[in-house]
Amino acid sequence: MNYKTKIIHTGKDGDPYTGASSIPIYQVSTFAQSDPEKFGVYDYARGINPTREALEHTVATLESGSCGYAFASGMAAISSVLLLFQPGDHIIVAEDVYGGTYRVLTTIFQRWGLKHAFVDMTDPQKISDSIKPETKAIFAETPSNPLLKITDLAAVVKIAKKSDLLTIIDNTFMSPYLQRPIEFGFDIVIHSATKFLGGHSDLIAGIVVTREVQLGNKLKDIQNGFGGILGPQDSWLVLRGIKTLAPRMETQQKNAETIANWLSKQPVVKHVYYPTLAWHPGREIHIKQALGGGAVVSFEFENGEIAKKVLRNVKIPLMAVSLGGVESILSYPTTMSHAAMPEKKRHAQGITDGVVRLSVGLEDPEDICEDLYQAFEQSV
Amino acid sequence: MKEWSKETILAHAGTCWDEKTGAVSMPVYQTATFSHPGLGKSTGYDYSRSGNPNRTALEEIMAVMDNGARALAFSSGMAAIDCFMKLFRPGDTLIVTEDPYGGTFRLLEKVYTPMGIKIIYVDTSSNNEVEKAFNPDVRAIFVETPTNPLLRIADIPGIARMAKKRGILTIVDNTFLPYWQHPLELGADIVIYSATKFLSGHNDVLAGIIVAADNTLVEKLYFYQNSTGAVLGPWDSWLIMRGLKTLPLRLERQEKNALEIAHWLTGHSKVTKVFYPGLPDHPGHALLKKQSGGFGAVISFEVDDPGIVPVILSRVKGFLFAESLGGVESLITFPAVQTHSDVDPEIRLRLGINDRLLRLSVGVEAVNDLTDDLAQAIDNA
């Protein structure tokens, strides 16, 4: 079955009893049982809920994995994955990982004895060099947020196999439509489903997909035990969003390419970060492992003053945290997604005060360029 | 700044409606009533039948999309039609497209005819036939174009001109072509939609919309809406708005798929006729091209033997065998038994809605999966 068709028909998206084309929203906490000793498949909605199950099945299928789990947020998904480790374990993490991931690693999980090393994953050698006897996993994010640096998926898997490490990736920026890391050998794929999977800036959700059932069962126990589950209404909305994943990703990516090219010609813009631009250092690797550059473009001004003025003057993109919706969103990593990262560390990675991040939506790209242009004119 | 394109307006439907929190998505106002700031004072919202913020937001965007004075949202497409029918009185006559949606036919025949409203059914794809049907009692002409299921095309500007000359209303059911065809700009007075179809686009909500060109007219319609109360609930209003955000891309993809499937069907040995206005040999092709930005995603076709119809319907997998249309999932329908069972068999046959006719609503799947599915169903039938 072609991928676009698979998105619409994953097999568990309807209701066999009534024939309803949309899965019912099972707004329920518990399920009546017929036997005191032998419970049915559905017992208590923290463990399993039919609406959430349909979403979990769909995302597992779309990521070419075995098991899927839906969580109350992307961070609940990431935190649940991190609960796989023991005190004393060590994991290697992409140095420009999402600020929220950085925060739980350096506070909560560090306190519990999970050690980490932040590493520049654009260079596989640096990953190999960071492996210690107690290292248990590599946690990658590609393209990275917000500078869209590229990690070579196949190279990471090769390194991990040699040392028997778990491979984990945050695939939020690409969505399974553009990049499927499990097909490259990754063990765990994580999504903030708030972004492209949901796609409408109207819900908060997270997803974990595992390549193998055994690892999936461990996560199922964590999901049920920890209980950071996604409710039925939100599960249903994510499923509804996934139905238009293909056309949304295609249009948003096309619009992003147009805007990235336009930005490259603006004298006020010092640098444009977009994975498929000719000068992007990760371009060749990215094209090998993904269907396109995605819908996020970051760009840099001479200084933070100009960036802040532009943010204040744009009219069409919403100035907000988050990305991946049908509405374009312009955000400021310095005070938003990467506020949790110390300034020195942030600057060292190139996330200067002049960097802004644009998540491109479905608007006419001409409108966006015109709007950015008027904002530039007022800000320089 | 220049006016926003329709794609931009739709993508921003309802965004930042809530100034208090700046929530990008509009909150769902699941409420029946609204407290008053003081005696004789109103926030603009009093009771959700009269007005609810989610319904208002949807109505506002639909008025902009169709360039109307105001839009009204109803609990179904039929409720929307029922609302404008309240404009008429016993003794009034309406000219109506002879092959309307079966539910429209049922409402007119079983509810309004007994109340004394006369209906003249006419082939509205012919301006001559329309012209011939006028008499002094005619108060309105109600056109469905493209028609369901035979996709005949009416000349909206031509019909609106005839109606204006006589001072009567032109009403267009635009369910098949939202976003692309704008009947009010072509001279119609009222446009109605079953928003269940393309506007929502996900086969998961029922809704109807009326947009009217003129303030006085829409105030009357609003009076009927508020008095009879078939309003659209807040959650469903919110869902339609969510659907509207992807309307342009859904329609573009669905039409592209439909055109390919129509061509494919044309070449199949067991298919005797294909009805799709995007095909150049369709009698309404040139006319629709002039008055609409697209041809839509509904195709009907006839097979050579009525005996193979049940087999096709049981064998298809990519196409769900279900009533309705316009969603991201492709559907297949048997009009004679499903959508048009309320139409008199004699009339049905004369119109061409026979037991060899099937209707497809094409979704956003990969088109080769859809043609493969049709091939395995038809070839083995």
Coordinates of C-alpha atoms in Angstrom, one line a residue, chain B residues 190-375:
Chain B
I190 CA -28.5 32.6 -1.1
V191 CA -26.0 29.9 -1.1
I192 CA -26.4 26.8 1.0
Y193 CA -24.0 23.9 2.0
S194 CA -24.1 20.6 3.6
A195 CA -21.0 21.4 5.6
T196 CA -20.9 17.7 6.4
K197 CA -19.2 17.2 3.1
F198 CA -16.1 19.1 1.8
L199 CA -16.2 22.0 4.3
S200 CA -15.7 19.6 7.2
G201 CA -14.0 17.1 5.1
H202 CA -13.4 14.2 7.6
N203 CA -16.8 12.3 7.6
D204 CA -17.1 13.1 11.3
V205 CA -19.6 15.9 11.7
L206 CA -23.0 16.9 10.4
A207 CA -23.6 20.6 9.6
G208 CA -25.3 23.0 7.2
I209 CA -24.5 26.6 6.2
I210 CA -26.5 29.4 4.6
V211 CA -24.7 32.5 3.3
A212 CA -26.9 35.3 2.0
A213 CA -25.9 38.3 -0.1
D214 CA -28.1 40.8 1.5
N215 CA -28.6 42.0 5.1
T216 CA -32.4 42.3 5.1
L217 CA -32.7 38.8 3.7
V218 CA -30.3 37.3 6.1
E219 CA -32.0 39.0 9.1
K220 CA -35.2 37.1 8.1
L221 CA -33.3 33.9 7.9
Y222 CA -31.7 34.5 11.2
F223 CA -35.1 35.1 12.7
Y224 CA -36.2 31.6 11.5
Q225 CA -33.0 30.0 12.7
N226 CA -33.3 31.5 16.2
S227 CA -37.0 30.8 16.4
T228 CA -36.9 27.1 15.2
G229 CA -33.5 26.5 16.7
A230 CA -31.8 23.9 14.4
V231 CA -28.5 25.6 15.3
L232 CA -25.0 24.0 15.1
G233 CA -23.5 23.2 18.4
P234 CA -20.2 24.7 19.6
W235 CA -18.1 21.5 19.3
D236 CA -19.4 20.8 15.8
S237 CA -18.8 24.5 14.8
W238 CA -15.3 24.2 16.1
L239 CA -14.7 21.0 14.2
I240 CA -15.9 22.5 10.9
M241 CA -13.5 25.4 11.5
R242 CA -10.7 22.9 12.0
G243 CA -11.7 21.3 8.7
L244 CA -11.8 24.7 6.9
K245 CA -8.1 25.2 7.6
T246 CA -7.1 22.4 5.2
L247 CA -10.0 22.9 2.7
P248 CA -7.8 24.2 -0.2
L249 CA -5.3 21.5 0.0
R250 CA -7.9 18.8 0.5
L251 CA -9.8 20.0 -2.6
E252 CA -6.7 20.3 -4.7
R253 CA -5.6 16.7 -3.9
Q254 CA -9.1 15.2 -4.2
E255 CA -9.7 16.8 -7.6
K256 CA -6.4 15.7 -8.9
N257 CA -7.2 12.1 -7.9
A258 CA -10.7 12.4 -9.2
L259 CA -9.6 13.5 -12.7
E260 CA -7.2 10.6 -12.9
I261 CA -9.8 8.1 -11.8
A262 CA -12.3 9.6 -14.3
H263 CA -9.8 9.0 -17.1
W264 CA -9.1 5.5 -15.8
L265 CA -12.8 4.6 -15.7
T266 CA -13.3 6.0 -19.3
G267 CA -10.9 3.4 -20.5
H268 CA -12.5 0.4 -18.7
S269 CA -14.4 -2.1 -20.8
K270 CA -17.1 -2.7 -18.3
V271 CA -17.8 1.0 -17.8
T272 CA -20.3 2.3 -20.2
K273 CA -20.5 6.0 -19.1
V274 CA -18.5 8.3 -16.9
F275 CA -20.0 11.5 -15.5
Y276 CA -17.3 14.0 -14.3
P277 CA -17.4 17.7 -15.3
G278 CA -13.5 17.8 -15.4
L279 CA -13.6 15.6 -18.5
P280 CA -13.5 17.8 -21.6
D281 CA -16.3 15.9 -23.3
H282 CA -18.7 16.5 -20.3
P283 CA -21.5 18.7 -21.6
G284 CA -21.0 21.2 -18.7
H285 CA -17.2 21.3 -18.8
A286 CA -16.8 24.6 -20.5
L287 CA -19.5 26.3 -18.5
L288 CA -18.2 25.0 -15.1
K289 CA -14.7 26.1 -16.1
K290 CA -16.0 29.6 -16.5
Q291 CA -17.8 29.8 -13.2
S292 CA -15.7 27.7 -10.9
G293 CA -12.1 27.4 -10.0
G294 CA -12.3 23.6 -10.0
F295 CA -14.4 20.6 -11.0
G296 CA -14.7 18.8 -7.6
A297 CA -14.1 15.3 -6.5
V298 CA -17.4 13.5 -7.2
I299 CA -17.6 11.0 -10.2
S300 CA -20.5 8.9 -11.2
F301 CA -20.3 6.0 -13.6
E302 CA -22.4 3.3 -15.2
V303 CA -21.4 -0.3 -15.6
D304 CA -22.6 -2.6 -18.3
D305 CA -24.5 -5.1 -16.1
P306 CA -26.6 -4.4 -13.0
G307 CA -25.7 -7.8 -11.7
I308 CA -22.1 -6.8 -11.0
V309 CA -23.0 -3.8 -8.8
P310 CA -23.4 -5.8 -5.6
V311 CA -20.2 -7.6 -6.3
I312 CA -18.3 -4.4 -6.8
L313 CA -19.7 -2.9 -3.6
S314 CA -18.7 -6.0 -1.6
R315 CA -15.2 -6.2 -3.1
V316 CA -14.0 -2.6 -2.8
K317 CA -11.6 -2.0 0.1
G318 CA -10.0 1.4 -0.5
F319 CA -13.4 2.9 -1.2
L320 CA -15.7 2.6 1.9
F321 CA -19.3 1.6 0.9
A322 CA -21.1 4.4 2.6
E323 CA -23.5 7.4 2.0
S324 CA -22.1 10.9 2.1
L325 CA -19.2 12.4 0.2
G326 CA -16.5 15.1 0.4
G327 CA -14.2 13.5 3.1
V328 CA -10.5 12.6 3.0
E329 CA -11.6 8.9 2.8
S330 CA -12.9 7.7 -0.6
L331 CA -16.5 6.5 -0.6
I332 CA -18.6 4.6 -3.0
T333 CA -22.4 4.9 -3.1
F334 CA -25.2 3.2 -5.0
P335 CA -27.6 6.2 -5.5
A336 CA -30.7 4.3 -6.7
V337 CA -30.8 2.5 -3.3
Q338 CA -29.0 4.9 -1.0
T339 CA -29.1 8.7 -1.6
H340 CA -32.0 8.8 -4.0
S341 CA -34.3 6.0 -2.7
D342 CA -37.0 8.6 -1.9
V343 CA -37.2 9.7 -5.5
D344 CA -40.1 8.1 -7.5
P345 CA -38.6 5.1 -9.4
E346 CA -40.1 6.4 -12.7
I347 CA -38.5 9.8 -12.2
R348 CA -35.2 8.2 -11.2
L349 CA -35.0 6.1 -14.3
R350 CA -35.9 9.1 -16.6
L351 CA -33.1 11.1 -14.9
G352 CA -30.6 8.3 -15.4
I353 CA -30.2 7.2 -11.8
N354 CA -30.5 3.5 -12.7
D355 CA -29.4 0.3 -11.2
R356 CA -26.1 0.4 -13.1
L357 CA -25.0 3.8 -11.7
L358 CA -22.4 4.2 -9.0
R359 CA -21.1 7.3 -7.4
L360 CA -17.6 7.9 -6.1
S361 CA -16.4 10.5 -3.7
V362 CA -12.7 10.7 -4.1
G363 CA -10.4 11.2 -1.1
V364 CA -6.8 12.1 -0.6
E365 CA -5.4 8.6 -0.8
A366 CA -2.7 7.6 -3.3
V367 CA -4.5 7.5 -6.6
N368 CA -2.9 4.3 -7.9
D369 CA -4.2 2.5 -4.8
L370 CA -7.7 3.7 -5.6
T371 CA -7.6 2.6 -9.3
D372 CA -6.0 -0.7 -8.2
D373 CA -8.9 -1.2 -5.8
L374 CA -11.5 -0.4 -8.5
A375 CA -9.7 -2.7 -10.9

